[in-house]
XYZ file of C-alpha atoms in Angstrom:
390
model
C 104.167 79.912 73.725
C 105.615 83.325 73.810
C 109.562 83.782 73.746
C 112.642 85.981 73.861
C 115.943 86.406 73.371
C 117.775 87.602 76.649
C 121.180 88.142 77.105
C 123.415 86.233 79.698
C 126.263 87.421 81.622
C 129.120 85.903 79.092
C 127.428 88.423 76.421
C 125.117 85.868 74.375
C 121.456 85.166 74.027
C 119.372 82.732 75.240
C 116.096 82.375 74.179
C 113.640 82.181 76.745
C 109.870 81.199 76.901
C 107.385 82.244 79.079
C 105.504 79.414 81.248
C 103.740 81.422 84.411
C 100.320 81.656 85.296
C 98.672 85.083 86.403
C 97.085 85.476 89.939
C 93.882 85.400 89.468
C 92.570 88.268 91.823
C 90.041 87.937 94.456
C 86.475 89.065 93.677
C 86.282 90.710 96.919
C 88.831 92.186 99.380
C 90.348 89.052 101.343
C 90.766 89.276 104.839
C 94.409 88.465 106.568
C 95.382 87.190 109.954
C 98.628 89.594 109.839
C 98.579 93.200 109.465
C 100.222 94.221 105.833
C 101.688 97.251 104.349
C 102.815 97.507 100.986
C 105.195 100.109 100.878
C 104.277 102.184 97.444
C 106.058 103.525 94.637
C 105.320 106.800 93.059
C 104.732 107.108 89.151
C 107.055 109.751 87.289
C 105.432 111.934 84.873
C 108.332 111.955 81.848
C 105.814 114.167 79.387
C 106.047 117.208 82.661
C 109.354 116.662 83.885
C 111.769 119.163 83.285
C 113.862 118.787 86.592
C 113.906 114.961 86.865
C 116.322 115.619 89.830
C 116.027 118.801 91.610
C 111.779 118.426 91.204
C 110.450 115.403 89.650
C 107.236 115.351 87.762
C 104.410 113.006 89.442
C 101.329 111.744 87.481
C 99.651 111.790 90.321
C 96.568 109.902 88.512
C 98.585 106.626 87.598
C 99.985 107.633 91.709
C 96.445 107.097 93.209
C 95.449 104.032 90.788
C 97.857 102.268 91.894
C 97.115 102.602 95.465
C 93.750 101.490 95.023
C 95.079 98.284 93.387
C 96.786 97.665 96.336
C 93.415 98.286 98.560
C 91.522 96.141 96.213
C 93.838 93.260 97.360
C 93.664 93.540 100.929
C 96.969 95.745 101.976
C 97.207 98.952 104.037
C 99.552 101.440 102.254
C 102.815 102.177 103.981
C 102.800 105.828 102.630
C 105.647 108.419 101.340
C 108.423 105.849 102.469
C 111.748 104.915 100.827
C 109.582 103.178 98.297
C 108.585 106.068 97.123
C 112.206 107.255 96.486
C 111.874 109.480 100.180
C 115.087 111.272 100.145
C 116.312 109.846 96.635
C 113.685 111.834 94.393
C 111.072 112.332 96.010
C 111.577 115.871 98.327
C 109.761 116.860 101.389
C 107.417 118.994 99.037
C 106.458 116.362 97.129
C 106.313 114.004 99.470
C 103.207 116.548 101.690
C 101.686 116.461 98.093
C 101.269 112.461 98.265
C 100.762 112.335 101.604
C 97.611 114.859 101.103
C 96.671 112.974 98.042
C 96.299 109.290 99.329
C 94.672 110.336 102.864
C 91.915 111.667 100.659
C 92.037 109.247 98.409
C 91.287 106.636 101.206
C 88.811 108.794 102.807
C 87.123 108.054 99.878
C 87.375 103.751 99.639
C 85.439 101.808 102.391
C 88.141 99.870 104.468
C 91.114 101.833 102.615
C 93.999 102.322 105.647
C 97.514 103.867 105.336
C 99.771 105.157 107.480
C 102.525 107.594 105.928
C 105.987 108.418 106.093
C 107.481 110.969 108.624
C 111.370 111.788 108.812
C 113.730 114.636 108.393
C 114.700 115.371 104.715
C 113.785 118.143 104.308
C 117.069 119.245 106.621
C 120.062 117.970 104.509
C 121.955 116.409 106.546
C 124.997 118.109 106.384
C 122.983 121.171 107.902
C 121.968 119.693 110.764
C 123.744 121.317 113.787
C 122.238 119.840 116.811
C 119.642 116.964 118.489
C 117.292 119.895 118.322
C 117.593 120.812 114.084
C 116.533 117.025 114.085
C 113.438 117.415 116.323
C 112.372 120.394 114.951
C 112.289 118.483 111.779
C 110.669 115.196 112.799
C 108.012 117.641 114.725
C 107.519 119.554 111.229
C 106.532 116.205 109.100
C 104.344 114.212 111.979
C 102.655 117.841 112.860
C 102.148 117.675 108.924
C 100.728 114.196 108.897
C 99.075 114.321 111.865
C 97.383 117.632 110.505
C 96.212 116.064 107.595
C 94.179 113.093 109.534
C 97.373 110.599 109.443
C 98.930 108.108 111.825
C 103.095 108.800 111.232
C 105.809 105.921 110.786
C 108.752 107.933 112.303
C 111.172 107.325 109.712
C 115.170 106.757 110.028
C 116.910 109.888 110.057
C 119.956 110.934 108.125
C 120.463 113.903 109.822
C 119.918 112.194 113.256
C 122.410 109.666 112.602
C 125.152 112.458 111.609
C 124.554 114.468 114.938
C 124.228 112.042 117.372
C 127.163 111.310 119.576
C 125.695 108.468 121.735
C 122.246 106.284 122.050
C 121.120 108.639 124.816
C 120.753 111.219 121.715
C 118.738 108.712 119.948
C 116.178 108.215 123.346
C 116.369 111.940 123.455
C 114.625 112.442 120.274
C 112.492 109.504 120.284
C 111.526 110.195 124.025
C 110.427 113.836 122.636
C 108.989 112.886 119.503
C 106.814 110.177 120.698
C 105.879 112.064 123.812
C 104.006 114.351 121.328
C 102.342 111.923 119.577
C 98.230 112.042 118.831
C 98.432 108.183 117.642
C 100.457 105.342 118.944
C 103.937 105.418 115.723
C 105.021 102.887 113.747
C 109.098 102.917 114.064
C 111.645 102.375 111.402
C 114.854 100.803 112.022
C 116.498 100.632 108.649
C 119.700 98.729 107.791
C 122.914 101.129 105.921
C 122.136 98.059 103.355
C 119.833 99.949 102.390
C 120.930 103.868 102.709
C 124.422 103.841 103.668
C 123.920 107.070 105.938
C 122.256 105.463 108.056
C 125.262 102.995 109.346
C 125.410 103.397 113.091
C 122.098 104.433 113.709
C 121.084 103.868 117.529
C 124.296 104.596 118.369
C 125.732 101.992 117.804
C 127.583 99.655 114.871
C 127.197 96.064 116.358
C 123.536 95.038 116.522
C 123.277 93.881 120.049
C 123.852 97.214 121.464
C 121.612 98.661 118.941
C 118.918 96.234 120.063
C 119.384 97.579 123.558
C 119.065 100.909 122.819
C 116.035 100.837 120.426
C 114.531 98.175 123.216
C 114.773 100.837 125.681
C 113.122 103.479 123.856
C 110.034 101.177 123.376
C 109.837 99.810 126.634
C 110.363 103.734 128.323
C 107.422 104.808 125.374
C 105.399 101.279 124.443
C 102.135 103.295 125.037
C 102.855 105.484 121.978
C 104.192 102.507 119.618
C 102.327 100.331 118.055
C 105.340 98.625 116.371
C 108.563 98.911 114.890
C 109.252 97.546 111.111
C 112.918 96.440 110.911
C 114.563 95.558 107.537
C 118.429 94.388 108.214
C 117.726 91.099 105.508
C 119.069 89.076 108.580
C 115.756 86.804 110.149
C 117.876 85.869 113.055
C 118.108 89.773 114.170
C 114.500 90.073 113.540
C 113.540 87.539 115.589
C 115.776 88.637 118.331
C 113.457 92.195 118.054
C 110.801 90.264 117.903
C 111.164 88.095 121.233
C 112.220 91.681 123.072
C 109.637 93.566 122.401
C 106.764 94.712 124.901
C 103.523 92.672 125.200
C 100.906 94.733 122.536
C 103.855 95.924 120.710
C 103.855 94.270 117.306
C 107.462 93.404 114.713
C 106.765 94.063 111.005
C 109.361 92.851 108.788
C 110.950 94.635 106.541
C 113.452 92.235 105.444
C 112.776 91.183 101.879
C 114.615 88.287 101.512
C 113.187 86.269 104.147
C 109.677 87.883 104.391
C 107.877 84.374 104.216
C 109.211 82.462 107.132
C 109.137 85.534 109.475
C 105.104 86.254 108.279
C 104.393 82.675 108.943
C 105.765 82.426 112.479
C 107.802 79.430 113.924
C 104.779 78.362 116.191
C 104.759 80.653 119.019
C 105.796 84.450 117.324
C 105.404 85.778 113.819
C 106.198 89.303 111.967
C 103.364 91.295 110.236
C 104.693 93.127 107.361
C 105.489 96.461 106.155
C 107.710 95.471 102.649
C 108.408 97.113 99.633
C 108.113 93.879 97.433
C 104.747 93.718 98.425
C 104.437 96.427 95.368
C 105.534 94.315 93.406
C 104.167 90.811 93.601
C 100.544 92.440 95.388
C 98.395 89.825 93.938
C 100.695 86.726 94.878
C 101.515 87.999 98.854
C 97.361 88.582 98.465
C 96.239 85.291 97.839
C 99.147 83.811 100.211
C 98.442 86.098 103.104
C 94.563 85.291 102.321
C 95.337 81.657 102.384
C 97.378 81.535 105.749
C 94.155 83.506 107.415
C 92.131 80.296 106.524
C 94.749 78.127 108.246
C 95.992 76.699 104.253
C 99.339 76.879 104.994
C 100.652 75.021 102.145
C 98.943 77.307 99.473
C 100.470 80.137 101.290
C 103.888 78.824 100.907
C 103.292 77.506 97.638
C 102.370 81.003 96.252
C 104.851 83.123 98.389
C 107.858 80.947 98.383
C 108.610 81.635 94.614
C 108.597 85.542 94.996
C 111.223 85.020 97.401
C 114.413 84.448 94.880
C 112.294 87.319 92.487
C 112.402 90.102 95.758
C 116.027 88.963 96.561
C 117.426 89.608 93.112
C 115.495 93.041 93.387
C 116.850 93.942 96.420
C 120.700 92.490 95.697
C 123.373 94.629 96.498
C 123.574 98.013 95.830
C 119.963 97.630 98.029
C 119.248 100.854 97.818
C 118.416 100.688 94.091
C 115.698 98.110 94.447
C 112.746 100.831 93.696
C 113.928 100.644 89.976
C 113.122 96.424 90.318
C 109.539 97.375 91.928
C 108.946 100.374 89.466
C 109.959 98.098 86.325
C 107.587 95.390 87.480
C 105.042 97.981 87.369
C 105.569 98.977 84.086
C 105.699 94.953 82.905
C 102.038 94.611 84.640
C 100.531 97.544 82.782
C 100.077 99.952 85.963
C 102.113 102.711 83.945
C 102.980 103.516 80.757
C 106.938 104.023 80.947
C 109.965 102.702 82.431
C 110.810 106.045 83.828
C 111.584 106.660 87.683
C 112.161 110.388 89.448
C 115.851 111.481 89.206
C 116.330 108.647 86.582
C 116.556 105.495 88.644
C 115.661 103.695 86.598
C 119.300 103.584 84.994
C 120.251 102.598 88.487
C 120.413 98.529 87.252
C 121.784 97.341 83.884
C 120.003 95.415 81.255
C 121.448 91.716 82.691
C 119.753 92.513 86.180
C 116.396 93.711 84.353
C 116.693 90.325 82.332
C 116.705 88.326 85.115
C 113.639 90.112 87.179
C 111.901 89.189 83.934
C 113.001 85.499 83.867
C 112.647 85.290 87.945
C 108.659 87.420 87.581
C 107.521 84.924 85.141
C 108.914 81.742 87.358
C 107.207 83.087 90.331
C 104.020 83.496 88.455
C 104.262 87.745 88.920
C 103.755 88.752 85.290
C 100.026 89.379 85.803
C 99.653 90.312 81.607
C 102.300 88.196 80.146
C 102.060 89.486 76.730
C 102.073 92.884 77.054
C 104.990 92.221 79.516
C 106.668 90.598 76.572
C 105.867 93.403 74.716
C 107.380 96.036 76.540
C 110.812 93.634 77.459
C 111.221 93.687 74.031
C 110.590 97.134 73.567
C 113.710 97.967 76.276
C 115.775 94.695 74.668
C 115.536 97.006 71.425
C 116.639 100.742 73.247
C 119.529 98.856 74.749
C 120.584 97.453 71.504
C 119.202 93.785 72.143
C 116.986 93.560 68.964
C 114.984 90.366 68.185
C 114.421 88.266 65.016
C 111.465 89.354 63.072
């Protein structure tokens, strides 16, 4: 049985051995009952970066691989999103780039479906001088997607949230935006847990008046949405969404530390998905989502439950640094060959929280090549001065 030595919190090692059992994958696409976007991570390029932060180098063939591992396994991609470090790496230039590059790419894959990433960064936010700087730039990135054969998710904006005086600024923009729209739009209501410039968005800093307001601007456009993904990690808000929104008008959670109970329902209403964990436990949420279409609810439990203490130690507090948890996983599974992220996030998260993805990955049955996985935890145990006995 293979081992390690990992370090603990009070400084010493424990050894730890490796008991999980890879997903086995499905020898076909499987079909789900809920609609489900994994939200995807871009791959650095470390051997062509020379401006890790200002302009990050992609390898955009490692990029486009791994969407069409997610494909393979059933998911529509939830394109150029914070996932793929939108606004924390990744600039607007980049960010057409990928957007460009998947669309083709699933032009090219029978039953391949994304929908992609549209917000406002590429107007800092600190040079945003009015409701209309913010339009202009949410009508510059859907125009782009919508150019390039796309269906937008109108992204939480920065610059919105630092102009806006009341939530009749917020319907303002969303009235206009949406009014313009070829396709219905996927909203975006994301929590400051998770980008901290974002507190107060709607107008509002207690929940039930942002519920009103972002209630309101679906009801007054429901013919142009076809749902709203909200990630506050609370299921009781979600649910509150979810019973006030319009009939046809669908809830995808975001939230991922409670993604299971709000996918499976509570009898009457459930949440599809649109989560960034679903990059990084693919083949598990696969087989569970796969299973729950069949009407097994126990497998799907019994395969998705365990990723849920895995995706809430990834997304722990600061959230915002959970793509380095999804982007090491990646590396563990073999789907790139460095630990590298743009702008460096990687050294976002210390050694102890890396340890205990690994211990938490291998519980939930996540490392889908355990020995090379052991390989390469080694590898970083060594770089950060952790080395093991010969």
């Amino acid at each position: 049985m293979t081992s390690l030595m990992l370090p603990r919190r009070d400084g010493s090692l424990e050894e730890y051995r490796l008991r999980g059992t890879p997903i086995t994958r499905p020898e076909r696409v499987p079909s789900f009952n809920r609609i489900a976007y994994a939200a995807a991570h871009v791959v650095s390029d470390p051997l062509h970066d020379t401006d890790p932060w200002g302009n990050p180098a992609i390898d955009w063939e490692a990029t486009m691989a791994f969407r069409r591992h997610l494909w393979s396994l059933g998911f529509k991609i939830a394109e150029a999103m914070d996932t793929a470090q939108r606004g924390m790496g990744l600039p607007w230039a980049g960010a057409q780039e990928l957007i460009r590059r998947s669309l083709a790419e699933a032009r090219s894959i029978a039953g391949a479906d994304l929908a992609c990433g549209a917000g406002t960064d590429q107007l800092p936010p600190a040079e945003a001088r009015s409701i209309e700087d913010v339009i202009a730039a949410y009508e510059e990135q859907i125009g782009f997607v919508e150019a390039q054969g796309g269906r937008a998710i109108m992204m939480a904006s920065r610059a919105l949230a630092r102009v806006a005086h009341s939530s009749d600024d917020y319907r303002r923009v969303y009235g206009r935006i949406l009014s313009q729209a070829k396709d219905k739009v996927v909203l975006h209501w994301l929590g400051d847990m998770f980008d901290p410039q974002l507190k107060g968005y709607w107008g509002s800093e207690n929940f039930e008046g942002a519920l009103e307001t972002v209630l309101s601007i679906i009801r007054e456009n429901s013919s142009k949405v076809e749902g709203i993904k909200i990630s506050l990690l609370d299921n009781g808000k979600e649910v509150k969404l979810r019973n006030g929104l319009p009939e046809g008008v669908l809830c995808f959670t975001g939230d991922d530390f409670n993604y299971a109970e709000l996918i499976e329902g509570d009898g009457e209403k459930y949440s599809h998905a649109l989560l960034g964990i679903f990059d990084a436990v693919a083949p598990s949420a696969s087989k569970a989502l796969a299973a729950l279409a069949s009407g097994d609810v126990a497998t799907f439990r019994g395969v998705i439950e365990p990723t849920v203490p895995l995706s809430r130690k990834i997304f722990e507090a600061p959230t915002l640094y959970y793509k380095a948890g999804v982007v090491f996983l990646a590396w563990l599974n073999g789907h790139q060959r460095h630990f590298t992220l743009p702008a460096g996030l990687q050294s976002a998260r210390g050694l102890l929280h890396y340890a205990e993805i690994f211990r938490l990955a291998d519980q939930a049955n996540v490392l889908d090549r355990p020995e090379l996985a052991a390989t390469r935890m080694r590898n970083l145990l060594a770089v950060l001065g952790v080395e093991q006995a010969a």
